[in-house]
Tab-separated table of C-alpha atoms and ligand atoms in Angstrom:
chain	number	residue	atom	x	y	z
A	1	MET	CA	39.763	9.730	-9.684
A	2	SER	CA	37.850	6.514	-9.155
A	3	ALA	CA	34.893	6.152	-6.756
A	4	LYS	CA	35.419	4.182	-3.544
A	5	LEU	CA	33.415	0.956	-3.678
A	6	LEU	CA	30.691	0.417	-1.075
A	7	ASP	CA	31.193	-3.317	-0.718
A	8	GLY	CA	27.879	-4.949	0.189
A	9	LYS	CA	29.383	-8.422	0.223
A	10	THR	CA	31.818	-7.671	3.051
A	11	ARG	CA	29.280	-5.604	5.013
A	12	SER	CA	26.603	-8.299	4.642
A	13	THR	CA	29.049	-10.907	5.967
A	14	GLU	CA	29.620	-8.714	9.035
A	15	LEU	CA	25.861	-8.368	9.554
A	16	LYS	CA	25.322	-12.121	9.211
A	17	GLU	CA	28.067	-12.695	11.797
A	18	GLU	CA	26.309	-10.259	14.116
A	19	ALA	CA	23.013	-12.118	13.532
A	20	ALA	CA	24.789	-15.386	14.414
A	21	ARG	CA	26.283	-13.870	17.604
A	22	ARG	CA	22.921	-12.548	18.744
A	23	THR	CA	21.258	-15.868	17.843
A	24	ALA	CA	23.734	-17.690	20.089
A	25	ILE	CA	22.872	-15.336	22.980
A	26	LEU	CA	19.129	-15.880	22.409
A	27	LYS	CA	19.622	-19.652	22.324
A	28	GLU	CA	21.220	-19.500	25.765
A	29	LYS	CA	17.965	-17.902	26.903
A	30	GLY	CA	15.899	-20.682	25.297
A	31	ILE	CA	14.853	-18.917	22.081
A	32	THR	CA	15.976	-19.769	18.561
A	33	PRO	CA	15.056	-17.031	16.058
A	34	GLY	CA	12.817	-18.601	13.420
A	35	LEU	CA	12.004	-17.443	9.901
A	36	ALA	CA	9.278	-18.908	7.679
A	37	VAL	CA	9.428	-18.151	3.976
A	38	VAL	CA	6.205	-18.852	2.073
A	39	LEU	CA	6.320	-19.399	-1.675
A	40	VAL	CA	3.214	-19.958	-3.796
A	41	GLY	CA	3.871	-21.651	-7.147
A	42	HIS	CA	7.038	-22.930	-8.789
A	43	ASP	CA	8.883	-19.927	-10.171
A	44	PRO	CA	12.504	-21.203	-10.432
A	45	ALA	CA	14.064	-17.794	-9.595
A	46	SER	CA	11.862	-17.455	-6.487
A	47	GLU	CA	12.746	-21.011	-5.426
A	48	ILE	CA	16.436	-20.026	-5.539
A	49	TYR	CA	15.706	-16.895	-3.427
A	50	VAL	CA	13.835	-19.001	-0.874
A	51	ARG	CA	16.629	-21.572	-0.677
A	52	ASN	CA	19.232	-18.802	-0.245
A	53	LYS	CA	17.244	-17.179	2.553
A	54	ASN	CA	16.772	-20.474	4.374
A	55	ARG	CA	20.427	-21.402	3.961
A	56	ALA	CA	21.554	-18.013	5.302
A	57	CYS	CA	19.323	-18.538	8.358
A	58	GLU	CA	20.679	-22.002	9.013
A	59	ASN	CA	24.280	-20.765	8.665
A	60	ALA	CA	23.531	-18.205	11.388
A	61	GLY	CA	22.170	-20.964	13.670
A	62	MET	CA	18.580	-19.823	13.199
A	63	HIS	CA	15.463	-21.953	12.752
A	64	SER	CA	14.205	-21.820	9.199
A	65	VAL	CA	11.097	-23.138	7.482
A	66	ALA	CA	10.272	-23.070	3.781
A	67	VAL	CA	6.575	-23.447	2.990
A	68	TYR	CA	5.887	-24.347	-0.648
A	69	LEU	CA	2.254	-24.007	-1.710
A	70	ASP	CA	0.596	-25.071	-4.939
A	71	GLU	CA	0.111	-22.255	-7.448
A	72	ASN	CA	-3.642	-23.013	-7.668
A	73	ILE	CA	-4.135	-22.617	-3.927
A	74	SER	CA	-7.225	-20.666	-2.771
A	75	GLN	CA	-7.060	-17.381	-0.864
A	76	GLU	CA	-8.598	-19.101	2.180
A	77	THR	CA	-5.958	-21.846	2.265
A	78	LEU	CA	-3.127	-19.320	1.928
A	79	GLU	CA	-4.578	-17.180	4.719
A	80	GLU	CA	-5.046	-20.261	6.928
A	81	GLU	CA	-1.364	-21.170	6.394
A	82	LEU	CA	-0.275	-17.624	7.305
A	83	HIS	CA	-2.471	-17.629	10.432
A	84	GLN	CA	-0.922	-20.939	11.551
A	85	LEU	CA	2.600	-19.578	11.102
A	86	SER	CA	1.614	-16.367	12.918
A	87	ALA	CA	0.438	-18.409	15.905
A	88	ASP	CA	3.594	-20.572	15.985
A	89	PRO	CA	5.850	-19.365	18.844
A	90	LYS	CA	8.919	-20.866	17.091
A	91	ILE	CA	8.409	-18.488	14.147
A	92	HIS	CA	9.465	-14.862	14.738
A	93	GLY	CA	9.459	-13.712	11.140
A	94	ILE	CA	7.222	-14.530	8.170
A	95	LEU	CA	8.083	-13.618	4.628
A	96	LEU	CA	5.530	-14.064	1.874
A	97	GLN	CA	7.398	-14.205	-1.424
A	98	LEU	CA	5.787	-11.763	-3.882
A	99	PRO	CA	4.346	-11.532	-6.476
A	100	LEU	CA	1.532	-14.035	-5.930
A	101	PRO	CA	-0.388	-15.863	-8.689
A	102	LYS	CA	-3.216	-13.785	-10.199
A	103	GLN	CA	-6.118	-15.419	-8.306
A	104	LEU	CA	-4.660	-14.341	-4.953
A	105	ASP	CA	-5.033	-10.971	-3.234
A	106	ALA	CA	-1.585	-9.997	-1.898
A	107	ASP	CA	-2.929	-7.167	0.307
A	108	ARG	CA	-5.366	-9.503	2.076
A	109	ALA	CA	-2.654	-12.148	2.481
A	110	MET	CA	-0.133	-9.632	3.863
A	111	ALA	CA	-2.746	-8.466	6.363
A	112	CYS	CA	-2.665	-11.986	7.903
A	113	ILE	CA	0.956	-11.477	9.015
A	114	PRO	CA	1.105	-9.681	12.373
A	115	PRO	CA	3.222	-6.476	12.164
A	116	ASP	CA	5.723	-7.787	14.739
A	117	LYS	CA	6.435	-10.842	12.506
A	118	ASP	CA	6.423	-8.894	9.229
A	119	VAL	CA	10.225	-9.049	8.840
A	120	ASP	CA	9.987	-7.792	5.258
A	121	GLY	CA	8.444	-4.583	6.608
A	122	PHE	CA	5.914	-4.484	3.741
A	123	SER	CA	2.705	-4.478	5.785
A	124	ASN	CA	0.557	-1.349	5.870
A	125	GLU	CA	1.269	-1.109	9.597
A	126	ASN	CA	5.075	-1.090	9.227
A	127	ALA	CA	4.997	1.117	6.107
A	128	GLY	CA	2.736	3.539	8.014
A	129	ARG	CA	5.075	3.517	10.992
A	130	LEU	CA	7.981	4.510	8.735
A	131	MET	CA	5.838	7.249	7.187
A	132	ASN	CA	4.889	8.571	10.631
A	133	GLY	CA	8.425	8.428	12.005
A	134	GLN	CA	7.537	5.705	14.520
A	135	GLU	CA	9.547	2.619	15.414
A	136	GLY	CA	8.699	-0.465	13.395
A	137	ILE	CA	10.230	-3.146	11.214
A	138	ARG	CA	11.985	-1.487	8.272
A	139	SER	CA	12.054	-3.148	4.827
A	140	CYS	CA	15.209	-5.110	4.146
A	141	THR	CA	16.403	-3.611	0.850
A	142	PRO	CA	15.898	0.046	1.881
A	143	LYS	CA	17.541	-0.706	5.244
A	144	GLY	CA	20.485	-2.287	3.423
A	145	ILE	CA	20.741	0.747	1.133
A	146	MET	CA	20.893	3.060	4.164
A	147	ASP	CA	23.611	0.857	5.644
A	148	LEU	CA	25.625	1.109	2.408
A	149	ILE	CA	25.260	4.905	2.451
A	150	ALA	CA	26.435	4.945	6.086
A	151	MET	CA	29.572	3.021	5.038
A	152	SER	CA	30.652	6.105	3.067
A	153	GLY	CA	30.891	8.059	6.329
A	154	VAL	CA	29.269	11.040	4.580
A	155	SER	CA	27.041	13.082	6.874
A	156	LEU	CA	23.465	13.127	5.548
A	157	GLU	CA	22.023	16.141	7.311
A	158	GLY	CA	21.059	18.882	4.859
A	159	LYS	CA	22.228	16.883	1.831
A	160	HIS	CA	20.154	16.626	-1.315
A	161	ALA	CA	19.163	12.995	-1.872
A	162	VAL	CA	17.616	11.978	-5.179
A	163	VAL	CA	15.826	8.621	-5.376
A	164	VAL	CA	15.003	7.293	-8.846
A	165	GLY	CA	12.060	4.892	-8.530
A	166	ARG	CA	8.916	5.171	-6.396
A	167	SER	CA	7.833	1.607	-5.640
A	168	SER	CA	6.565	0.705	-2.178
A	169	ILE	CA	9.334	-1.912	-1.972
A	170	VAL	CA	12.392	0.265	-2.604
A	171	GLY	CA	11.957	3.856	-3.791
A	172	LYS	CA	9.365	5.238	-1.359
A	173	PRO	CA	10.746	3.644	1.834
A	174	VAL	CA	14.319	4.693	0.972
A	175	ALA	CA	13.081	8.251	0.402
A	176	MET	CA	11.370	8.223	3.825
A	177	MET	CA	14.512	6.870	5.513
A	178	LEU	CA	16.635	9.597	3.893
A	179	LEU	CA	14.105	12.195	5.041
A	180	GLU	CA	14.383	10.766	8.581
A	181	LYS	CA	18.125	11.482	8.328
A	182	ASN	CA	17.350	15.123	7.465
A	183	CYS	CA	18.165	14.959	3.782
A	184	THR	CA	16.228	17.113	1.348
A	185	VAL	CA	14.654	14.418	-0.807
A	186	THR	CA	13.555	14.380	-4.434
A	187	ILE	CA	11.778	11.314	-5.838
A	188	CYS	CA	11.991	10.745	-9.596
A	189	HIS	CA	10.070	8.219	-11.702
A	190	SER	CA	9.278	7.271	-15.273
A	191	LYS	CA	7.225	10.435	-15.844
A	192	THR	CA	9.976	12.771	-14.594
A	193	PRO	CA	11.066	14.992	-17.493
A	194	ASP	CA	14.836	15.579	-17.810
A	195	LEU	CA	15.915	13.041	-15.191
A	196	ALA	CA	19.546	14.151	-15.492
A	197	ALA	CA	18.677	17.687	-14.331
A	198	PHE	CA	17.641	16.114	-10.979
A	199	THR	CA	20.301	13.439	-10.642
A	200	ARG	CA	23.077	16.010	-11.264
A	201	GLN	CA	21.965	17.844	-8.108
A	202	ALA	CA	22.220	14.739	-5.925
A	203	ASP	CA	24.761	14.504	-3.115
A	204	ILE	CA	23.201	11.082	-2.480
A	205	LEU	CA	21.786	9.256	-5.501
A	206	VAL	CA	19.807	6.022	-5.161
A	207	ALA	CA	18.702	4.312	-8.364
A	208	ALA	CA	16.011	1.632	-8.061
A	209	THR	CA	14.356	1.197	-11.444
A	210	GLY	CA	15.580	-2.069	-12.974
A	211	ARG	CA	16.467	-0.144	-16.169
A	212	ALA	CA	19.995	-1.256	-17.002
A	213	HIS	CA	22.555	1.568	-17.219
A	214	LEU	CA	19.909	4.293	-16.894
A	215	ILE	CA	22.359	6.483	-14.965
A	216	GLN	CA	25.473	7.515	-16.906
A	217	GLY	CA	28.531	9.394	-15.672
A	218	ASP	CA	27.375	12.765	-17.059
A	219	MET	CA	24.216	12.503	-14.910
A	220	VAL	CA	26.131	12.380	-11.620
A	221	LYS	CA	27.453	15.176	-9.397
A	222	PRO	CA	31.217	14.896	-8.756
A	223	GLY	CA	31.891	13.228	-5.394
A	224	ALA	CA	28.303	11.977	-4.907
A	225	VAL	CA	27.393	8.815	-2.974
A	226	VAL	CA	25.710	6.578	-5.565
A	227	ILE	CA	23.738	3.464	-4.641
A	228	ASP	CA	22.621	1.024	-7.300
A	229	ALA	CA	19.609	-1.047	-6.214
A	230	GLY	CA	18.649	-2.146	-9.725
A	231	ILE	CA	18.891	-5.702	-10.955
A	232	ALA	CA	18.653	-6.437	-14.671
A	233	ARG	CA	20.213	-8.894	-17.078
A	234	VAL	CA	22.152	-7.734	-20.115
A	235	ASP	CA	23.595	-10.454	-22.372
A	236	GLY	CA	23.108	-12.941	-19.527
A	237	LYS	CA	25.079	-10.803	-17.055
A	238	VAL	CA	23.543	-9.291	-13.912
A	239	THR	CA	23.781	-5.532	-14.046
A	240	GLY	CA	22.290	-2.522	-12.299
A	241	ASP	CA	20.802	0.891	-13.074
A	242	ILE	CA	24.218	2.527	-12.970
A	243	GLU	CA	26.661	2.480	-15.878
A	244	HIS	CA	29.551	1.541	-13.645
A	245	GLU	CA	32.529	2.598	-15.766
A	246	SER	CA	31.498	6.199	-16.461
A	247	VAL	CA	29.872	6.783	-13.048
A	248	SER	CA	32.855	5.438	-11.101
A	249	LYS	CA	34.981	8.210	-12.665
A	250	VAL	CA	32.691	10.933	-11.248
A	251	ALA	CA	31.114	9.605	-8.022
A	252	GLY	CA	32.884	9.688	-4.655
A	253	TYR	CA	31.350	6.376	-3.537
A	254	LEU	CA	29.558	3.712	-5.533
A	255	SER	CA	27.848	0.431	-4.672
A	256	PRO	CA	28.403	-2.242	-7.321
A	257	VAL	CA	25.977	-4.734	-8.904
A	258	PRO	CA	26.402	-7.542	-8.124
A	259	GLY	CA	27.875	-7.278	-4.637
A	260	GLY	CA	26.087	-4.156	-3.359
A	261	ALA	CA	22.441	-3.866	-2.339
A	262	GLY	CA	21.653	-7.507	-3.224
A	263	PRO	CA	23.636	-9.294	-0.478
A	264	MET	CA	22.600	-6.605	2.023
A	265	THR	CA	18.930	-7.555	1.622
A	266	ILE	CA	19.315	-11.112	2.972
A	267	ALA	CA	21.593	-9.930	5.788
A	268	GLU	CA	18.994	-7.332	6.866
A	269	LEU	CA	16.316	-10.032	6.751
A	270	LEU	CA	18.326	-12.101	9.241
A	271	MET	CA	18.810	-9.036	11.446
A	272	ASN	CA	15.080	-8.208	11.338
A	273	THR	CA	14.273	-11.800	12.361
A	274	VAL	CA	16.805	-11.764	15.218
A	275	GLU	CA	15.427	-8.426	16.416
A	276	ALA	CA	11.857	-9.803	16.276
A	277	ALA	CA	12.998	-12.771	18.415
A	278	GLU	CA	14.713	-10.391	20.857
A	279	ARG	CA	11.503	-8.385	21.200
A	280	SER	CA	9.493	-11.581	21.811
A	281	LEU	CA	11.847	-12.374	24.701
A	282	HIS	CA	10.993	-9.067	26.335
A	283	GLU	CA	7.274	-9.747	25.880
A	284	VAL	CA	7.387	-13.024	27.877
B	1	LIG	P1	9.274	-1.430	-9.868
B	1	LIG	O1	9.215	-1.889	-11.276
B	1	LIG	O2	8.124	-1.644	-8.958
B	1	LIG	O3	9.559	0.151	-9.855
B	1	LIG	C1	10.470	0.717	-10.735
B	1	LIG	C2	10.453	2.209	-10.535
B	1	LIG	O4	11.370	2.771	-11.464
B	1	LIG	C3	9.085	2.839	-10.835
B	1	LIG	O5	8.786	3.798	-9.846
B	1	LIG	C4	9.270	3.481	-12.197
B	1	LIG	O6	8.514	4.650	-12.384
B	1	LIG	C5	10.750	3.836	-12.158
B	1	LIG	N1	11.301	3.926	-13.502
B	1	LIG	C6	11.243	3.015	-14.486
B	1	LIG	N2	11.865	3.472	-15.589
B	1	LIG	C7	12.323	4.704	-15.291
B	1	LIG	C8	13.036	5.675	-16.010
B	1	LIG	N3	13.395	5.479	-17.281
B	1	LIG	N4	13.346	6.823	-15.391
B	1	LIG	C9	12.987	7.048	-14.121
B	1	LIG	N5	12.312	6.153	-13.364
B	1	LIG	C10	11.976	4.998	-13.956
B	1	LIG	O7	10.593	-2.048	-9.289
B	1	LIG	P2	11.079	-2.226	-7.743
B	1	LIG	O8	11.061	-0.923	-7.047
B	1	LIG	O9	10.422	-3.391	-7.139
B	1	LIG	O10	12.589	-2.626	-8.007
B	1	LIG	C11	13.485	-1.708	-8.592
B	1	LIG	C12	14.772	-2.442	-8.908
B	1	LIG	O11	15.347	-2.872	-7.689
B	1	LIG	C13	14.575	-3.691	-9.757
B	1	LIG	O12	15.672	-3.847	-10.630
B	1	LIG	C14	14.569	-4.813	-8.759
B	1	LIG	O13	15.005	-6.035	-9.316
B	1	LIG	C15	15.550	-4.285	-7.748
B	1	LIG	N6	15.365	-4.833	-6.411
B	1	LIG	C16	16.475	-5.266	-5.782
B	1	LIG	C17	16.381	-5.838	-4.555
B	1	LIG	C18	17.621	-6.327	-3.902
B	1	LIG	O14	17.591	-7.259	-3.137
B	1	LIG	N7	18.758	-5.715	-4.164
B	1	LIG	C19	15.102	-6.021	-3.862
B	1	LIG	C20	13.994	-5.410	-4.556
B	1	LIG	C21	14.135	-4.861	-5.804
B	1	LIG	P3	6.884	4.616	-12.419
B	1	LIG	O15	6.450	4.492	-10.991
B	1	LIG	O16	6.521	5.909	-13.017
B	1	LIG	O17	6.506	3.426	-13.243
């Protein structure tokens, strides 16, 4: 039996269409959702990400600004830029592309973005809200992963979810979101001995390590929902943490790389920005 594919490309297209529909409604009320993406330095891969995010916004009819800053910029100048964007009523979401050059303090910079415009959901305030089970802006990749899991239709309550990876960007927030859905959650990391002993127990398995093909078919419980958040390059080809061929023979559902969690991230970013604009309407 072959696992059913959790197609992030199709789902992300649906989400982008929903973002466009809700943007059109907001525009009738005089508000155009606006996203500012701030990039410090000239990393070519990051420049592509920024362009893709801005293009996706424009395709949805949203207002989009790309702010490119010199890599030798001072902390004060970066913070001043973020404060200006925060005060701009046309901007509902601000995304600071990480990592920053060494001379800059990312925590201090992130603290300049108000929680209600932190559409990446990385601020201490939004991360704390997730931790405390309060409403807040949820990080895009973990949100997209939860959406992919929901596509399987598998009920989460009481299921054992195993998350491999414990970063603040993917692993920890996904684990918290699964806990919110009443899963029993295990978090594994590079110091976990006998990783397979844990992954084989998983009804829901999320891999977010960036270690290509870390998870093989014999490490997966038959019928499990398996989400691959990893991105790595092997022989020039983009690949994930999951060894697709062997795992697809065992899992019940599997998200591919590319075409799984990746496209979901941008779509969730658009949705977070639209939702921030909707909230600003209610504040007027
Ligand atoms: P990090 O490098 O910050 O974290 C990787 C995590 O994987 C760490 O917790 C690490 O453990 C764990 N790990 C590494 N090797 C192993 C191993 N052999 N066994 C078990 N655990 C291991 O990466 P991120 O969380 O930022 O990203 C993870 C992956 O997700 C990357 O491939 C990244 O490119 C991708 N990603 C994809 C996004 C998307 O849009 N789809 C967005 C963001 C990230 P330890 O803590 O002990 O070091």
